[in-house]
XYZ file of C-alpha atoms in Angstrom:
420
model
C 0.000 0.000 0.000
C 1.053 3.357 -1.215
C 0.530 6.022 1.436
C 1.808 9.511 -0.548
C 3.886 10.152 -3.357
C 7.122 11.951 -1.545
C 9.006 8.987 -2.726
C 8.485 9.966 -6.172
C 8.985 13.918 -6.223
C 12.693 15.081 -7.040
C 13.977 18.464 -5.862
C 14.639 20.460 -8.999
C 17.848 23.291 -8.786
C 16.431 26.843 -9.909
C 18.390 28.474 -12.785
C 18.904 32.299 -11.735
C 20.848 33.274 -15.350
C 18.158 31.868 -17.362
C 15.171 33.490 -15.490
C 17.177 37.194 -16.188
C 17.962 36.304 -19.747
C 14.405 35.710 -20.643
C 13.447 38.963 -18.312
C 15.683 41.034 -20.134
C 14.388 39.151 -23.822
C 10.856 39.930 -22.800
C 11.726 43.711 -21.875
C 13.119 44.347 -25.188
C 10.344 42.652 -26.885
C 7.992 44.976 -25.111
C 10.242 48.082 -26.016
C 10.429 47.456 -29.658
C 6.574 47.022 -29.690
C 6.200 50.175 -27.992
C 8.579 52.230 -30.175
C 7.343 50.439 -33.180
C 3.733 51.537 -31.681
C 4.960 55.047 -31.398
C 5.877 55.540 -34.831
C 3.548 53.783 -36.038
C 0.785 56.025 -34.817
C 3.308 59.531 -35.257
C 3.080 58.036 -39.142
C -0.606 57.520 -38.997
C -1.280 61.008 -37.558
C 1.307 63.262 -39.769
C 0.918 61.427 -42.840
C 3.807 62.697 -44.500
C 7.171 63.511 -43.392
C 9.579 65.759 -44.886
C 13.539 66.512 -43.943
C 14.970 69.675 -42.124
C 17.077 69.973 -45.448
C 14.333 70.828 -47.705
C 13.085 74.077 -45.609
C 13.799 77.051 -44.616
C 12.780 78.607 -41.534
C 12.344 82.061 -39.629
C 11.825 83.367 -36.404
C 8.874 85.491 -35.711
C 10.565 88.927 -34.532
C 8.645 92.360 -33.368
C 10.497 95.228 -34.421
C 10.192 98.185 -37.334
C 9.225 96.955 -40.594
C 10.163 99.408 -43.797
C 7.944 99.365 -47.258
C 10.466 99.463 -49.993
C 11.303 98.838 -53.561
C 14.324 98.074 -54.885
C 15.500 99.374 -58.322
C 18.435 100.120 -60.405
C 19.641 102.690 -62.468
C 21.999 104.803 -63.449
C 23.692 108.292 -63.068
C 22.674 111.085 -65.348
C 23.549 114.615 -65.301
C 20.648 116.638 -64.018
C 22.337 119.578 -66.147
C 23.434 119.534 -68.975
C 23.488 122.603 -71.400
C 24.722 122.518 -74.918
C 26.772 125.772 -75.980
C 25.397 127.268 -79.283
C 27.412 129.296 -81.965
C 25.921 133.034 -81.482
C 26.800 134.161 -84.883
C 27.637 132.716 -88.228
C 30.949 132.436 -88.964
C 34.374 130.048 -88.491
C 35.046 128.227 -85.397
C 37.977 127.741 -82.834
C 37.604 125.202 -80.388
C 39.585 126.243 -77.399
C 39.070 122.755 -75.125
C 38.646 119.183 -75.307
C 36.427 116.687 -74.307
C 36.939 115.552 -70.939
C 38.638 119.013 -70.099
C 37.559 120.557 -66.888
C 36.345 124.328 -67.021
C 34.919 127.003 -65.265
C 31.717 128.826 -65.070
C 32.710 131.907 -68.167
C 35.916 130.529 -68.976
C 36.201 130.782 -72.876
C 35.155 127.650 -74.381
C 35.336 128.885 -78.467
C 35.653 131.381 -80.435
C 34.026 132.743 -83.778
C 35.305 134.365 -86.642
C 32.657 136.700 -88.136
C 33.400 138.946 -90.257
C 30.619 140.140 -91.441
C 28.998 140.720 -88.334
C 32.801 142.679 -87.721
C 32.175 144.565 -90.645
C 28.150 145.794 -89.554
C 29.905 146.765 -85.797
C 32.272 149.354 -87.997
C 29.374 150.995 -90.305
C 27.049 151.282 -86.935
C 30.256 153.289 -85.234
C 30.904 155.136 -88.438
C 26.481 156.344 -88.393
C 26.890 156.563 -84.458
C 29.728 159.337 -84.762
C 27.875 161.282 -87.637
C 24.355 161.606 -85.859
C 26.593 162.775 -82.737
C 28.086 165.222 -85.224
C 24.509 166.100 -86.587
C 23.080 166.644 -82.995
C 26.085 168.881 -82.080
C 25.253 170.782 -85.785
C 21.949 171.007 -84.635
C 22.177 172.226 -81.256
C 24.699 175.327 -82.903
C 22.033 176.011 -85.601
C 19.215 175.929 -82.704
C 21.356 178.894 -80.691
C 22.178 180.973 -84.213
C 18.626 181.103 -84.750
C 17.248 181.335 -81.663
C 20.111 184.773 -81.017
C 18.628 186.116 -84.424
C 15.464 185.877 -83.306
C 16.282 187.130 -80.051
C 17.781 190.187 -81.334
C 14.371 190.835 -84.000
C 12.160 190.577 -80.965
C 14.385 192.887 -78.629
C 14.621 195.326 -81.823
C 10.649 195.232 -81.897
C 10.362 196.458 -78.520
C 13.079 199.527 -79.268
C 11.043 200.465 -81.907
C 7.404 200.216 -80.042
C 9.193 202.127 -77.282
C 10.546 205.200 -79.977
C 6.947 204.989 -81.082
C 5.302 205.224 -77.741
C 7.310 208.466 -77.373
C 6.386 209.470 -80.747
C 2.282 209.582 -79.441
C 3.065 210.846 -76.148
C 4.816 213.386 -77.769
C 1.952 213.939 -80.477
C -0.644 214.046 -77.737
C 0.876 216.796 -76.205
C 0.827 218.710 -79.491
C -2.591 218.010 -80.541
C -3.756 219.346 -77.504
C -1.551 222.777 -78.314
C -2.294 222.627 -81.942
C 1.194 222.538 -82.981
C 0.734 219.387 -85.187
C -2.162 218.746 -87.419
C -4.140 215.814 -87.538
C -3.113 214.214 -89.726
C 0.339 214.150 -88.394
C -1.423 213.005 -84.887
C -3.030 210.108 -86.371
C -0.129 208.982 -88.253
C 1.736 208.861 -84.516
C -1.097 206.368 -83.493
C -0.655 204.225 -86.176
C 2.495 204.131 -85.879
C 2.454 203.225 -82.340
C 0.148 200.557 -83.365
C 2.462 199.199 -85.870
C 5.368 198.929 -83.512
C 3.373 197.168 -81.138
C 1.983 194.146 -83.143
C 5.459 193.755 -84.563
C 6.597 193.454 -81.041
C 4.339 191.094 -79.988
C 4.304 188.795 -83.395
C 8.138 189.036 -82.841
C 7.603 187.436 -78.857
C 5.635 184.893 -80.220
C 7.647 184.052 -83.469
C 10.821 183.780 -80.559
C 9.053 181.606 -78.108
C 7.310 179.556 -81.548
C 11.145 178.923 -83.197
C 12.614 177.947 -79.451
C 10.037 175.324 -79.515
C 10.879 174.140 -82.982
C 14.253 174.200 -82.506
C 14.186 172.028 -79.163
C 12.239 169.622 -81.117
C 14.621 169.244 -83.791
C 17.475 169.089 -81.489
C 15.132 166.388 -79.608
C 14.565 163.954 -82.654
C 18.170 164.102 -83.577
C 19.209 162.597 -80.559
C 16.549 160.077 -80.406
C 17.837 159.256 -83.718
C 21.242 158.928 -82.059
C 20.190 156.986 -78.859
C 18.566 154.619 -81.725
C 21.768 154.571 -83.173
C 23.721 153.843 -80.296
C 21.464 151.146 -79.458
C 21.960 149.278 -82.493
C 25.455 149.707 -81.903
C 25.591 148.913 -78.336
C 23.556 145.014 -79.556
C 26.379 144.574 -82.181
C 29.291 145.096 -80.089
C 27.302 142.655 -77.708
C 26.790 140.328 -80.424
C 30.831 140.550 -80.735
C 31.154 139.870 -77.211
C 29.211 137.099 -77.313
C 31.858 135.584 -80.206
C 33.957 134.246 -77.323
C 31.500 131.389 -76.116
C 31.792 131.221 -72.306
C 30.897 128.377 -70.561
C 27.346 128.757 -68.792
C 28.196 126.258 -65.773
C 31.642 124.573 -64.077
C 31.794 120.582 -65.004
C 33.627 119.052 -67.381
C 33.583 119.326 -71.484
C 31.485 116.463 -72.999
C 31.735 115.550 -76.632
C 32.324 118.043 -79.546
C 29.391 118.334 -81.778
C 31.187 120.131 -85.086
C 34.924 119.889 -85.731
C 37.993 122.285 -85.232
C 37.760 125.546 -87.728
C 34.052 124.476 -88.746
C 32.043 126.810 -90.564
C 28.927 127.011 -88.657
C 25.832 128.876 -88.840
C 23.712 130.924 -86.103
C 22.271 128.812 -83.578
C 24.295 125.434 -84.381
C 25.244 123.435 -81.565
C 29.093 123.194 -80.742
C 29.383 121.252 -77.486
C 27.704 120.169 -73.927
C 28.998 120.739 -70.801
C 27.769 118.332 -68.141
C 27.465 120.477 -64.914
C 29.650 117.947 -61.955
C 27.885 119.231 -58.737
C 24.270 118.323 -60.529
C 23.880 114.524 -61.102
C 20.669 112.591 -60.285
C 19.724 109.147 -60.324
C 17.446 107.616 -63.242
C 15.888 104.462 -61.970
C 13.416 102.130 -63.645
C 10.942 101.240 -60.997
C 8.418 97.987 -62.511
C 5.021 98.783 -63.297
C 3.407 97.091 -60.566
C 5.295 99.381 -58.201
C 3.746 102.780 -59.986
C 0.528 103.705 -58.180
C 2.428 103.577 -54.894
C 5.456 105.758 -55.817
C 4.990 109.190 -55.066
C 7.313 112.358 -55.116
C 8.961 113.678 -52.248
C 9.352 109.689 -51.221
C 13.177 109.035 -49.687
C 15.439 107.150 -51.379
C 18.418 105.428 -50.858
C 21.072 105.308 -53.593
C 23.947 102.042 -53.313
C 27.403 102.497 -55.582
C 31.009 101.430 -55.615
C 30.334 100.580 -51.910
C 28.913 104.090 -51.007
C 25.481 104.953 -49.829
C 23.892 108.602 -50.899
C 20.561 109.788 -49.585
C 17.829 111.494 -52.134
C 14.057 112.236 -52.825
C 12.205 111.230 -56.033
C 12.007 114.005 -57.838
C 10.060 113.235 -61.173
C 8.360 110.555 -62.348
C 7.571 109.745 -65.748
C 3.971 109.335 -66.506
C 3.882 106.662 -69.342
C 5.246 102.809 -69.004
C 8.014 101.687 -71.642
C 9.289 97.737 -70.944
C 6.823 97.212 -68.584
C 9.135 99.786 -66.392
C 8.131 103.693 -65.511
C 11.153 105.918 -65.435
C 12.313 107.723 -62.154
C 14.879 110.782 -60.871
C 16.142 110.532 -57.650
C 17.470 114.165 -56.780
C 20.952 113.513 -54.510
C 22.123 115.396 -51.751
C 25.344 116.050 -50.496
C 27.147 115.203 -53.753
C 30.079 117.975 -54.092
C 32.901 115.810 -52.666
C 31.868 112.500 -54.758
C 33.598 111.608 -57.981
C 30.172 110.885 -59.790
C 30.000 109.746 -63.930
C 28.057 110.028 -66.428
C 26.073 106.579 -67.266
C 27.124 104.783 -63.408
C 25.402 101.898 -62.754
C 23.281 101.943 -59.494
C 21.152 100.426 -56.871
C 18.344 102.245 -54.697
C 15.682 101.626 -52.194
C 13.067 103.171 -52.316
C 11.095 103.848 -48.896
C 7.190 103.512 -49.324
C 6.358 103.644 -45.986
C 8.166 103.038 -42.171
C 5.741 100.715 -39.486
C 7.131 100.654 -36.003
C 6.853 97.485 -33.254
C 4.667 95.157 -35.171
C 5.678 91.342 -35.806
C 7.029 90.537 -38.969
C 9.203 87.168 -40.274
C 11.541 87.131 -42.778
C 10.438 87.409 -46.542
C 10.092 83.899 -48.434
C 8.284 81.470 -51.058
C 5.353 80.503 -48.359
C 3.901 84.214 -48.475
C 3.373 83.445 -52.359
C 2.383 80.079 -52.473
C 0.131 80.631 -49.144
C -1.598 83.390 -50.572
C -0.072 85.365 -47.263
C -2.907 83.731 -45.191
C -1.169 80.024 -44.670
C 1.723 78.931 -42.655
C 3.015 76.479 -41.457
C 4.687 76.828 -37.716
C 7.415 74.786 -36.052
C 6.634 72.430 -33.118
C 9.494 70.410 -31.891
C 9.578 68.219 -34.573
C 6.545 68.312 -36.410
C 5.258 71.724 -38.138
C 1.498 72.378 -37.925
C -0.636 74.299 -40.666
C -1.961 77.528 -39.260
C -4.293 80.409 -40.706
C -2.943 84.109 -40.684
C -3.187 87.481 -41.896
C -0.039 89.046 -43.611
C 0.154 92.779 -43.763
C 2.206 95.081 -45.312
C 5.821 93.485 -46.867
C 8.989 94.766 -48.095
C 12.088 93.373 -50.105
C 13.087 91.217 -46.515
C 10.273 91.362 -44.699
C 6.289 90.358 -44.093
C 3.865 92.369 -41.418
C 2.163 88.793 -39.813
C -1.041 90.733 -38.183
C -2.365 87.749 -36.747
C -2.011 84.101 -35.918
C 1.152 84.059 -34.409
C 2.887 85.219 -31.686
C 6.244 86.411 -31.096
C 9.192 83.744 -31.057
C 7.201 81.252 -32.963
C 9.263 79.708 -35.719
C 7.659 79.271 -39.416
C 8.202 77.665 -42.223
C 9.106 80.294 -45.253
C 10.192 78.025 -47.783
C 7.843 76.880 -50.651
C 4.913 75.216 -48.684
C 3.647 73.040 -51.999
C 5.827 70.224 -50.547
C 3.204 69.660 -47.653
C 0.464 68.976 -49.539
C -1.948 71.197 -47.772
C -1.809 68.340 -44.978
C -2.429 69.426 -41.443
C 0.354 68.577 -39.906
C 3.829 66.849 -41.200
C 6.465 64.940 -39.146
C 10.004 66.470 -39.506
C 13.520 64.607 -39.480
């Protein structure tokens, strides 16, 4: 009879390693489920998942955000005259191109002789109406003396011939002349005194005549003299002067060229009066506006300036600019020098802005995409005003938030992508 079964149970050893071998085998089993898990459900949620390579990325920063355009150009002389020939005649070119000169330094000369030859008949008239005025003015005081001395005779005579009737009053009255005698006396007396006064009047009437005469001879020298005085100003004008300081540009007729009135010789390009032409595009031309600041970018230098035209029709899609300069005296400047300018549309202060990229055109500027550890998440906001490095970000965002401003086609408008 069998009582228990001790006799047949065996005391088995326990194996420690083995027990923590399979632990540890079973831990890493659960740890590659888990990170498999993990991934699997990061690729489930972002769908797609694109490399830190392939963007680009910007901080969102508060600070002052300028409106500007950038254009080039070049440098053109704001004034440039061209110096005419004044007269008709030979020409002597007395500088080069390239030649600096002054304001009335003598830039040419022309030989005219005919217009020589008009100067010396105009002296020759002017010196014989100044000898025909001093004729007249002689004749005026010969005749005006003769005249003098009829009218002072007249009144001798009406004086005798007062005394005459006093005389035959006297006798009437005594009957010691008849009266025939007595009226004779009066008549006399009468006589004398209309010659006297006819002889006033005919004094008085020739010293008006005369003055007159003497009068239109010398307006008819002063004429003279002005004709003269235009010629010899006409000769002066034969040494062209130079109407500003700069430098010579090209000659427009050769050395000892006959040229005629009015033909163009040379320009001079004034040096302290250069502005900037700039081609602005077109889509740029309802919001330039004159009086607008300007900076101007050359050979490493940076000039300040203000638009100060701007042309009203479009030619290559581009409208035409000047940019008056300031402060240029003490800069070599050239003809035809390439620049660059910026010009400033308008200044906002302490707003929040992010740097300028592809995302504010393929986003329409009202999608983003923002940075979160390492996933970026599409977001809606509303862009403001931009300029040539910066976009205004009015809302949606906050400052220190990192975006995505690289071309945001490669997300395929998903809502949020997984980053490696």
């Amino acid at each position: 009879m069998i009582k228990d079964t001790s006799k047949q149970d065996t005391v088995v050893a326990t194996n420690n390693k083995k027990y923590l071998k399979t632990l540890l085998w079973g831990s890493f089993v659960v740890v590659v489920i888990l990170i498999g898990w993990n991934a699997f459900n990061n690729w489930n949620t972002n769908e797609l998942s694109i490399s830190r390579d392939q963007l680009k990325f910007s901080k969102v920063e508060r600070g002052n955000l300028l409106r500007d355009i950038v254009a080039t150009g070049k440098i053109v002389a704001a004034n440039a005259p061209i110096v005419y020939s004044p007269e008709q005649g030979l020409v002597t070119l007395l500088v080069k191109p390239g030649d600096l000169v002054k304001k009335d330094q003598n830039i040419a000369i022309i030989d005219s002789p005919q217009l020589m030859a008009e100067l010396n008949k105009q002296k020759t008239l002017v010196q014989q109406l100044t000898s025909d005025v001093s004729r007249e003015k002689l004749a005026a005081r010969r005749t005006q003396l003769a005249l003098q001395q009829k009218a002072e005779l007249a009144k001798v005579n009406l004086a005798a011939a007062e005394r005459e009737a006093r005389r035959a009053n006297v006798s009437i009255k005594r009957n010691l002349i008849s009266q025939i005698d007595y009226e004779q006396s009066q008549d006399e007396l009468a006589k004398a005194q209309l010659t006297s006064h006819h002889a006033e009047q005919e004094a008085k009437l020739a010293e008006d005549t005369l003055a007159f005469e003497v009068k239109n001879k010398e307006l008819q020298l002063k004429a003279q003299q002005q004709e003269f005085a235009e010629l010899q100003r006409k000769v002066g004008e034969l040494a062209v002067a130079s109407p500003v300081a700069g430098i010579v540009g090209n000659w427009l007729v050769e050395q000892k060229a006959k040229v005629s009135s009015n033909e163009s010789l040379m320009m001079i390009v004034d040096l302290s009066a250069y502005e900037a032409e700039l081609q602005v595009p077109e889509t740029f031309a309802d919001e330039i506006g004159l009086g607008m600041s300007v900076e101007i970018k050359f050979a490493g230098r940076q000039l300040k300036g203000t638009l100060a035209s701007i042309s009203p029709e479009v030619i290559n899609n581009q409208v035409t600019a000047r940019v008056r300069m300031a402060d240029i005296q003490d800069i070599s400047l050239r003809q035809n020098q390439r620049v660059s300018a910026r010009i400033i549309l308008e200044q906002k202060e302490n707003v929040l802005m992010v740097r300028r990229g592809q995302f504010y055109q393929s986003g329409a500027g009202k999608i983003s995409y923002r940075v979160n550890d390492n996933t970026v998440e599409k977001i809606n906001i509303v862009s403001g005003a931009n300029s040539m490095s910066h976009i205004e970000i009015i809302s949606g965002v906050k400052e220190g938030d990192t975006l995505v401003i690289s071309d945001l086609e490669v997300f395929d408008n998903k809502a949020q992508v997984l980053l490696y």
